[in-house]
Structure formats: structure tokens, C-alpha cells
Coordinates of C-alpha atoms and ligand atoms in Angstrom, one line a residue:
M1 CA 95.6 126.6 136.5
A2 CA 96.2 130.3 137.2
D3 CA 99.6 131.2 138.4
S4 CA 98.6 132.7 141.7
I5 CA 95.6 133.3 143.9
A6 CA 94.9 136.3 146.0
V7 CA 92.5 135.4 148.7
S8 CA 92.5 137.1 152.0
D9 CA 91.9 134.9 155.0
T10 CA 89.2 136.5 157.1
I11 CA 88.7 133.6 159.4
R12 CA 88.6 134.9 162.9
A13 CA 86.7 132.2 164.8
G14 CA 88.9 130.1 167.0
P15 CA 88.4 126.5 168.1
K16 CA 84.7 125.7 168.6
Q17 CA 83.3 125.6 172.1
F18 CA 81.8 122.0 171.6
D19 CA 85.3 120.8 170.7
L20 CA 87.0 122.6 173.6
D21 CA 84.4 121.1 176.0
R22 CA 85.3 117.6 175.1
C23 CA 88.7 117.7 176.9
V24 CA 88.4 116.3 180.5
H25 CA 92.0 117.1 181.3
C26 CA 92.9 113.5 182.1
G27 CA 96.4 113.8 180.6
L28 CA 96.3 110.4 178.8
C29 CA 97.5 112.2 175.7
L30 CA 100.7 113.6 177.2
N31 CA 103.0 110.7 176.4
A32 CA 101.9 110.5 172.8
C33 CA 103.0 114.1 172.2
P34 CA 106.5 114.6 170.8
T35 CA 106.9 118.2 172.1
Y36 CA 105.8 117.2 175.6
R37 CA 108.2 114.2 175.5
A38 CA 111.0 116.5 174.4
L39 CA 110.4 119.5 176.8
G40 CA 108.3 118.0 179.6
L41 CA 106.3 121.3 179.8
E42 CA 102.6 121.3 180.3
M43 CA 102.1 124.2 178.0
D44 CA 103.7 122.3 175.2
S45 CA 101.4 119.2 175.7
P46 CA 98.0 118.7 174.1
R47 CA 96.2 119.2 177.4
G48 CA 98.2 122.5 178.0
R49 CA 97.4 123.7 174.5
V50 CA 93.7 122.9 174.9
Y51 CA 93.8 124.9 178.2
Q52 CA 95.4 127.9 176.5
M53 CA 92.8 127.7 173.7
V54 CA 90.1 127.8 176.3
Q55 CA 91.6 130.9 177.9
V56 CA 91.7 132.7 174.5
S57 CA 88.1 131.5 173.8
N58 CA 87.1 133.1 177.1
G59 CA 88.5 136.4 176.1
A60 CA 92.2 136.3 176.9
P61 CA 94.3 138.1 174.3
I62 CA 96.5 136.2 171.8
T63 CA 99.9 136.7 173.2
P64 CA 103.3 135.9 171.7
S65 CA 103.5 133.0 174.2
Y66 CA 100.3 131.5 173.0
E67 CA 101.5 131.8 169.4
E68 CA 104.7 130.1 170.4
H69 CA 103.1 127.1 172.1
I70 CA 100.6 126.6 169.3
G71 CA 103.3 127.2 166.7
L72 CA 105.5 124.5 168.3
C73 CA 102.8 121.9 167.9
L74 CA 103.5 119.5 165.1
A75 CA 99.8 119.0 164.3
C76 CA 100.8 115.4 164.2
R77 CA 97.5 114.3 165.9
G78 CA 99.2 111.7 168.0
C79 CA 97.2 113.1 170.8
E80 CA 93.9 112.4 168.9
S81 CA 94.7 108.7 168.8
A82 CA 95.5 108.6 172.5
C83 CA 92.5 110.6 173.7
P84 CA 89.6 108.6 175.1
S85 CA 87.2 111.6 174.9
G86 CA 87.5 112.0 171.2
V87 CA 89.0 115.5 171.3
P88 CA 89.4 116.6 167.6
Y89 CA 92.7 118.2 168.3
G90 CA 93.8 118.4 164.6
R91 CA 90.8 120.5 163.8
M92 CA 91.2 122.6 166.9
V93 CA 94.8 123.5 166.2
E94 CA 94.0 124.4 162.7
D95 CA 91.2 126.7 164.0
A96 CA 93.6 128.2 166.5
R97 CA 96.2 128.9 163.8
C98 CA 93.5 130.5 161.5
Q99 CA 92.5 132.7 164.4
I100 CA 96.2 133.7 165.0
E101 CA 96.8 134.2 161.3
A102 CA 93.7 136.6 161.1
Q103 CA 95.0 138.7 164.0
T104 CA 98.8 138.7 163.3
K105 CA 100.4 141.7 161.8
R106 CA 103.6 140.5 160.1
G107 CA 106.5 142.6 158.9
R108 CA 106.7 143.4 155.2
V109 CA 109.4 140.8 154.4
A110 CA 107.7 138.1 156.3
T111 CA 104.4 138.8 154.5
W112 CA 106.2 138.8 151.2
V113 CA 107.9 135.4 151.9
R114 CA 104.6 133.9 153.0
D115 CA 102.8 135.2 150.0
L116 CA 105.6 133.9 147.7
I117 CA 105.5 130.4 149.1
F118 CA 101.8 129.9 149.6
R119 CA 100.2 132.1 146.9
K120 CA 102.8 132.0 144.2
L121 CA 105.0 128.9 144.4
L122 CA 102.9 126.1 145.6
V123 CA 99.9 126.9 143.4
S124 CA 101.9 127.4 140.1
R125 CA 103.3 124.8 137.8
R126 CA 105.5 127.3 136.2
A127 CA 106.9 128.6 139.5
L128 CA 107.5 125.1 140.8
T129 CA 109.3 124.1 137.6
A130 CA 111.5 127.2 137.7
A131 CA 112.3 126.5 141.4
G132 CA 113.0 122.8 140.5
A133 CA 115.4 123.9 137.8
A134 CA 117.2 126.2 140.2
L135 CA 117.4 123.5 142.7
Y136 CA 118.7 121.1 140.1
L137 CA 121.4 123.6 139.1
S138 CA 122.5 124.1 142.7
E139 CA 122.9 120.4 143.1
K140 CA 125.0 120.2 139.8
I141 CA 127.4 122.9 140.9
G142 CA 127.7 121.3 144.4
L143 CA 126.1 124.2 146.3
K144 CA 123.5 122.1 148.0
G145 CA 126.1 119.5 149.1
F146 CA 128.4 122.2 150.4
M147 CA 125.6 123.8 152.4
R148 CA 124.7 120.4 153.8
L149 CA 128.2 119.8 154.8
L150 CA 128.4 123.2 156.6
G151 CA 125.1 122.3 158.3
F152 CA 126.4 118.9 159.3
C153 CA 129.4 120.6 161.0
H154 CA 127.1 123.2 162.5
L155 CA 128.8 125.9 160.6
G156 CA 127.1 128.5 158.3
G157 CA 124.0 129.2 160.4
S158 CA 120.3 128.0 160.2
L159 CA 120.1 128.0 156.4
C160 CA 122.8 125.4 156.2
E161 CA 121.1 123.3 158.9
I162 CA 117.9 123.5 156.9
A163 CA 119.7 122.4 153.7
Q164 CA 119.8 119.0 155.3
L165 CA 116.1 118.8 154.6
A166 CA 116.0 120.3 151.1
P167 CA 114.4 117.9 148.6
S168 CA 116.3 117.0 145.4
A169 CA 115.0 118.0 142.0
E170 CA 114.2 114.9 139.8
P171 CA 114.0 115.9 136.2
P172 CA 112.1 115.1 134.0
F173 CA 109.4 116.6 136.3
F174 CA 106.1 114.8 136.6
F175 CA 104.1 117.8 135.4
S176 CA 104.5 116.5 131.8
Q177 CA 102.4 113.4 132.7
I178 CA 99.4 115.5 134.0
G179 CA 96.5 115.1 131.6
R180 CA 97.6 111.6 130.4
T181 CA 95.9 108.2 131.1
F182 CA 97.8 105.0 131.6
P183 CA 96.2 101.7 130.7
A184 CA 95.9 98.8 133.1
E185 CA 98.3 95.9 132.6
G186 CA 96.1 92.9 131.7
E187 CA 92.4 93.0 132.3
R188 CA 91.2 96.4 133.5
R189 CA 89.7 95.9 136.9
H190 CA 89.6 99.5 138.3
R191 CA 89.7 103.0 136.9
V192 CA 91.4 105.4 139.3
A193 CA 92.5 109.1 139.2
F194 CA 95.9 109.9 140.6
L195 CA 96.7 113.2 142.3
A196 CA 100.3 114.0 141.8
G197 CA 100.6 116.7 144.4
C198 CA 102.5 120.0 144.0
I199 CA 106.2 119.8 145.1
A200 CA 106.1 116.1 144.4
N201 CA 105.9 116.7 140.7
V202 CA 109.4 118.2 141.0
S203 CA 111.0 116.3 143.9
F204 CA 109.3 113.0 143.8
A205 CA 108.7 112.5 140.1
R206 CA 110.2 108.9 140.2
L207 CA 107.9 108.0 143.2
N208 CA 104.9 109.3 141.2
E209 CA 106.0 107.2 138.2
A210 CA 106.4 104.1 140.5
T211 CA 102.9 104.7 141.9
V212 CA 101.5 104.7 138.4
R213 CA 103.3 101.5 137.5
V214 CA 102.3 99.7 140.7
L215 CA 98.6 100.7 140.1
Q216 CA 98.8 99.5 136.4
K217 CA 100.3 96.2 137.6
N218 CA 97.2 95.8 139.7
G219 CA 94.7 96.1 137.0
C220 CA 94.1 99.9 137.2
E221 CA 93.7 102.3 134.4
V222 CA 95.3 105.4 135.9
A223 CA 94.1 108.9 134.8
I224 CA 96.1 111.9 135.9
P225 CA 93.5 114.5 135.4
A226 CA 94.4 117.9 133.9
G227 CA 93.5 120.9 136.1
Q228 CA 94.6 119.3 139.4
G229 CA 97.0 121.1 141.7
C230 CA 98.1 121.6 145.3
C231 CA 95.6 120.0 147.8
G232 CA 95.9 123.0 150.2
A233 CA 97.2 121.0 153.2
L234 CA 100.2 123.3 153.8
H235 CA 97.9 126.3 153.6
L236 CA 95.5 124.8 156.1
H237 CA 98.2 123.8 158.5
S238 CA 99.5 127.4 158.3
G239 CA 96.2 129.0 159.1
L240 CA 95.3 130.0 155.5
R241 CA 92.0 128.3 155.3
D242 CA 90.4 130.5 152.6
D243 CA 93.4 129.6 150.3
A244 CA 92.9 125.9 151.1
R245 CA 89.2 126.2 150.2
E246 CA 90.0 127.8 146.8
L247 CA 92.5 125.0 146.0
A248 CA 90.0 122.4 147.1
R249 CA 87.4 123.8 144.7
R250 CA 89.9 123.6 141.8
N251 CA 90.7 119.9 142.5
I252 CA 86.9 119.2 142.8
D253 CA 86.3 120.9 139.4
A254 CA 89.1 119.0 137.8
L255 CA 87.9 115.6 138.9
E256 CA 84.1 115.7 139.4
K257 CA 83.1 114.5 136.0
G258 CA 85.6 111.6 135.8
G259 CA 83.5 108.8 137.2
Y260 CA 86.5 107.1 138.9
D261 CA 86.3 104.1 141.2
A262 CA 88.7 105.9 143.5
I263 CA 90.9 109.0 143.7
V264 CA 94.4 108.0 144.9
T265 CA 97.3 109.8 146.5
N266 CA 100.7 108.6 147.6
A267 CA 101.2 111.5 150.1
A268 CA 99.6 110.8 153.4
G269 CA 99.8 114.4 154.4
C270 CA 97.8 115.5 151.4
G271 CA 95.4 112.6 151.7
S272 CA 94.3 113.6 155.2
T273 CA 93.3 117.1 153.9
L274 CA 91.8 115.7 150.7
K275 CA 89.6 113.3 152.8
E276 CA 88.4 116.4 154.8
Y277 CA 87.3 118.5 151.8
G278 CA 83.7 117.8 152.8
E279 CA 84.4 119.5 156.2
L280 CA 86.5 122.3 154.6
L281 CA 83.7 123.3 152.2
A282 CA 80.7 122.5 154.5
D283 CA 79.5 126.1 154.5
D284 CA 79.8 126.5 150.7
P285 CA 76.3 125.7 149.3
Q286 CA 77.7 125.3 145.8
Y287 CA 80.5 122.9 146.7
S288 CA 79.4 121.2 149.9
A289 CA 77.8 118.0 148.3
K290 CA 80.5 117.8 145.6
A291 CA 83.2 118.1 148.3
H292 CA 81.7 115.2 150.3
A293 CA 81.5 113.0 147.2
F294 CA 85.1 113.8 146.3
A295 CA 86.3 113.0 149.9
S296 CA 84.4 109.7 149.9
Q297 CA 86.4 108.6 146.9
M298 CA 89.8 109.5 148.3
R299 CA 92.1 106.7 149.2
D300 CA 95.8 106.5 150.2
V301 CA 97.5 104.3 147.7
T302 CA 98.4 101.8 150.3
E303 CA 94.8 101.7 151.5
F304 CA 93.6 101.2 148.0
L305 CA 96.1 98.5 147.1
A306 CA 95.4 96.6 150.4
G307 CA 91.7 96.8 149.6
I308 CA 91.8 95.1 146.3
E309 CA 93.1 91.7 145.2
L310 CA 96.9 92.3 145.2
N311 CA 98.9 91.1 142.2
R312 CA 101.3 88.6 143.9
E313 CA 103.6 88.1 140.9
M314 CA 106.6 89.6 142.6
T315 CA 110.3 89.0 142.6
P316 CA 111.8 88.7 146.1
V317 CA 113.3 91.9 147.7
N318 CA 115.7 90.4 150.2
A319 CA 116.0 93.0 153.0
V320 CA 115.0 93.7 156.5
V321 CA 112.5 96.5 156.5
T322 CA 110.9 98.6 159.2
Y323 CA 108.1 101.1 158.8
Q324 CA 107.6 104.6 160.0
D325 CA 103.9 105.6 160.2
S326 CA 103.0 108.9 158.7
C327 CA 101.1 110.8 161.3
H328 CA 98.5 111.9 158.8
L329 CA 98.0 108.3 157.7
A330 CA 98.0 106.6 161.2
H331 CA 96.4 109.4 163.3
G332 CA 94.7 111.5 160.6
Q333 CA 93.2 108.7 158.4
R334 CA 93.5 105.8 160.8
V335 CA 95.3 103.7 158.2
R336 CA 97.9 101.5 160.0
T337 CA 97.4 98.0 158.8
A338 CA 97.4 98.5 155.0
P339 CA 101.1 99.6 154.5
R340 CA 102.3 96.9 156.9
S341 CA 100.3 94.2 155.1
L342 CA 101.7 95.3 151.7
L343 CA 105.2 95.2 153.1
R344 CA 104.6 91.7 154.5
A345 CA 103.2 90.6 151.1
I346 CA 106.5 91.3 149.4
P347 CA 108.5 88.0 149.2
G348 CA 112.0 88.2 150.8
V349 CA 111.1 91.2 153.0
E350 CA 111.7 90.6 156.8
F351 CA 109.5 93.1 158.4
R352 CA 110.6 94.4 161.8
E353 CA 108.2 96.7 163.8
M354 CA 109.8 99.8 165.2
R355 CA 109.2 100.9 168.8
G356 CA 107.1 104.1 168.7
A357 CA 106.6 103.8 164.9
D358 CA 103.5 106.1 165.1
I359 CA 105.3 108.9 166.9
C360 CA 106.0 111.8 164.6
C361 CA 109.5 112.0 162.9
G362 CA 109.5 115.8 163.1
S363 CA 108.7 116.5 159.5
A364 CA 105.1 117.8 159.7
G365 CA 104.8 119.8 156.4
I366 CA 107.1 122.8 156.7
Y367 CA 107.5 122.5 160.5
N368 CA 111.0 121.1 160.1
V369 CA 111.9 124.4 158.4
V370 CA 110.0 126.9 160.6
Q371 CA 110.7 125.0 163.9
N372 CA 114.0 123.4 162.9
E373 CA 115.4 123.0 166.4
M374 CA 112.5 121.1 167.8
S375 CA 112.1 119.1 164.6
M376 CA 115.8 118.0 164.8
Q377 CA 115.3 117.0 168.4
V378 CA 112.3 114.9 167.6
L379 CA 114.2 113.4 164.6
A380 CA 117.2 112.4 166.8
S381 CA 114.8 110.4 169.1
K382 CA 113.2 108.7 166.1
M383 CA 116.5 107.7 164.6
K384 CA 117.5 105.9 167.9
Q385 CA 114.5 103.6 167.4
V386 CA 115.2 103.2 163.7
N387 CA 118.8 102.1 164.4
T388 CA 117.7 99.6 167.0
T389 CA 115.6 97.6 164.5
G390 CA 118.7 96.7 162.4
A391 CA 116.6 97.3 159.2
S392 CA 118.5 98.3 156.1
I393 CA 115.3 99.9 154.6
V394 CA 113.0 102.4 156.3
A395 CA 109.6 102.4 154.6
T396 CA 107.1 105.1 154.9
A397 CA 104.0 106.4 153.1
N398 CA 104.6 110.1 152.8
P399 CA 107.2 112.1 150.8
G400 CA 107.7 114.6 153.7
C401 CA 108.6 111.8 156.1
M402 CA 110.9 110.3 153.5
L403 CA 112.9 113.6 153.4
Q404 CA 113.0 113.9 157.1
I405 CA 114.2 110.3 157.8
E406 CA 116.8 110.7 154.9
A407 CA 118.2 113.7 156.8
G408 CA 118.0 111.6 160.0
V409 CA 120.0 108.8 158.3
R410 CA 122.7 111.3 157.2
M411 CA 123.0 112.8 160.7
H412 CA 122.4 109.8 163.0
G413 CA 121.8 106.7 160.9
K414 CA 123.6 103.6 159.7
G415 CA 123.3 104.1 155.9
Q416 CA 119.7 102.9 155.8
K417 CA 117.8 103.4 152.6
V418 CA 114.5 105.3 152.8
M419 CA 111.7 104.2 150.5
H420 CA 108.0 104.7 150.0
V421 CA 105.9 101.5 150.4
V422 CA 105.0 101.7 146.6
E423 CA 108.7 102.0 145.7
L424 CA 109.3 98.6 147.4
L425 CA 106.3 97.1 145.6
D426 CA 107.6 98.7 142.3
R427 CA 110.9 97.0 142.9
A428 CA 109.3 93.7 143.6
Y429 CA 107.2 94.0 140.3
S430 CA 110.3 95.0 138.4
G431 CA 112.4 91.9 139.0
G432 CA 113.8 93.1 142.3
R433 CA 115.9 95.9 140.9
Ligands
SF4_501 S1 93.0 115.9 175.0 FE1 92.0 114.0 175.5 S2 93.6 112.7 176.5 FE2 94.3 114.9 176.4 S3 93.8 115.7 178.4 FE3 92.1 116.2 177.0 S4 90.7 114.6 177.3 FE4 92.5 113.8 178.1
SF4_502 S1 99.3 117.4 167.5 FE1 101.2 116.3 168.0 S2 102.6 117.9 168.8 FE2 100.5 118.8 168.8 S3 99.7 118.5 170.8 FE3 99.0 116.7 169.6 S4 100.6 115.1 169.9 FE4 101.5 117.1 170.6

């Protein structure tokens, strides 16, 4: 994969009229919206945001206030699940952000930082490895812990507050496994491709390894195709649709000749975008059909495992476990039962449902960095619900949510452990360790 891409986003069209027309202003989505619950302001509710999109579509200028209200949206799609009219809010907010992005003139520093993150770092194995090494070093000399402590005491400014959310580096990084194929344990029943993500190769290397082991335990030969890379979800949510399209084409090229039974991801945020590649490349005559074929094979790892005959040879994991839905799994992919049924299948697990489990935790990609204050407010509400369950383990199905809840445990929790559903399965398959 090349180290960077340089694609200018020329998308100027905002939300489509037929999407805007679906909203009947009933307000049934309001209570499902974390920003409305936190602020109680109509303009920070789904209905209010749709109203503002309609104004812009009718010729009103894009103002800083519009940018602020659209920017404060978590794109969690909780409103989509609540809406009886089928308003495709996730698609609309992406369209609105692309429109804003196309018309926004940023300062030189802001443009440089954005370019660095989206067009140099996320798309380059070398850059991610270097960043991971720097992160690891900062942990070893205690810098990250010191910044977290300052943030915890509300000293040292926003950088220290954000340090609460910084992922850890987990060497050896998972990049070294890309291109390898792992055999099924026992009889081979499935042949799957695993997409390892971008940052996850550095910060969730052990989760990726656990995912491969759990799939192997369930009769899967697991290929980790060379040439794969970032899925483009973060680009898409930030209004960089052309960049996301370029990354989608690369992943399709890397996997199209594999003949896999399924393509699997352990990151719900990525899965949601990967399942929408067909829509993303609908206007590309060369890739449209291939993108639809790719998307039809995509499965979240919990969805895949719950859909096959699960290997029940597990050792008990004696713990009270609750589950935090990842928005992009529950609302984006409508996968709610699969992770819960897997948790219930683990012997020894006492599963306790959390109130408002499908309300966003405030992670939302890089939202917790760029909208830190609101993200922390949403997280504090979430942690109240986590604490009332009495669970010692909070399970989820998305690395971003894991980082956010871990920060929540440090700030408001009771020492709970945060784990991905497949990590709990891995523990059950590995003798309960
Ligand atoms: S988005 Fe849906 S639920 Fe919300 S006001 Fe519009 S029609 Fe009603
Ligand atoms: S996507 Fe989430 S934050 Fe945005 S309007 Fe819908 S419910 Fe509110």
C-alpha cells in the first residue's frame, strides 16, 4: 500500500431531497439522542438538525452555527432506530459534513493536521508503526501516565484531558500477521478473510490475535489478505468521501479474488462502513458491482459466530458481565442479539442487561477528541448505568468503545474490566485464563 493518498474532496452536494422529505417532525427520535438528552436544545436534536439541513438545502448559507450543531452530532444513528419514518439520518449527516468540508476554508495548521491524520497516518503502515513506537516509548518513560494524571486532576489543559482516551501501543504489532493464513482447528468448516483495521494493528494487536484464535476454534481457516488497509470510516464521518472511496477500492482489490465464505471484522465502526461500500461506490461503473459483492460478504465477528454452529467446548468464566452496544453495530448494522447470545453461551457468565445499553458512550470515532467536552458528558451518564449493573466486566464489540469505557472506568467506575466479546470467548476457549 502506498504511504499516502492525495485526493481532493470535491463533493458539494448536501443531503438528498428525498431523504430530507422523509422527516415528519414528530420528535419521536429526541429521547434517543445523546446530545439532546445532555443539552435539551432542539437544534442539537435529530429533528432540529434535519430542520437546519432543510434550510441549507433551500439556499441558506452554511454558517458557523450550522457547522457547530452538525459537528456536535455523534453520528451514532440512535435516532435512526427510533424513527418511525425511516429517516436515513446517518447518510444525511455524512452528506451534510461532506458539503461543509467542501465549502470550509481551514487555516494552514488545521489543514496540515487534518492531512497528516487522514492522508498520511491512517493510510500508512509505516507511519502507524512509527506512531505506535513513539506511543510505546511515551508509556515506558511514564509520560502518558503523567498526562493522564494531570487530566484526571483537571490540570494541564485539554491535551491532558484527551490523554485519558489515548490508546496503548501493543507490540508486537499485528501488521506482521498481514498476508498470513491460519488453519482451522479440527475440520475446516469455513474459510474467512479477516480485516485487521488500521490503528487496531498497533493498539489492539492482542484483540486481533484473539479474534483469529476464536475463529480457528470454530472451524475457520483465517486469511489475513495482504494489501488490505484502513476501511475509510473515519474519513467518511469527517466529510472526506473521496478519500473513503479510494480506500474502499483498495480493500476490494485486495480481497476480490479470495473466494471467502465471509469477510470478518471485530470493529463495529469499521463494519458499518464496510457494509456500505456498495452505496459508497454506487456511481463508480468499474467498482459498483464489486463493491456490492464485497459488502454482501461482510460480517461483524459476533454476527458471524452467532450464525454458525458455535464450538461449546469452553471453560467457565465466572463473572457478572454487562454489554454496551456499539452504535454502529446496533443502529448501523442492526446487530443486537448476536453479541448477547455469545455472552450467554459462555459458561459461568451471569449476563446483566444495562439500562440504555444502546445509547452512545460518546466515543464515535474521533468525536471524543474533537468534541471532548460533550463526549465526557455523555460518558459520565453512561458510567452511571454501567455502575448500577454491578458487573465486573463490561463487554462491547468495538475497539473505540473499549477505549472510551476504559476512560470512563478510570474516571467514574468501580474498577470494571472492559473486554471485547471475542476476548471473553477467547478466555473461555483458553481454559478460563
Ligand atoms: S427524524 Fe424521524 S423520529 Fe425524528 S422527527 Fe423526523 S420523522 Fe420524527
Ligand atoms: S446521530 Fe446520534 S447524536 Fe446525531 S442526531 Fe442522531 S441520535 Fe443525535
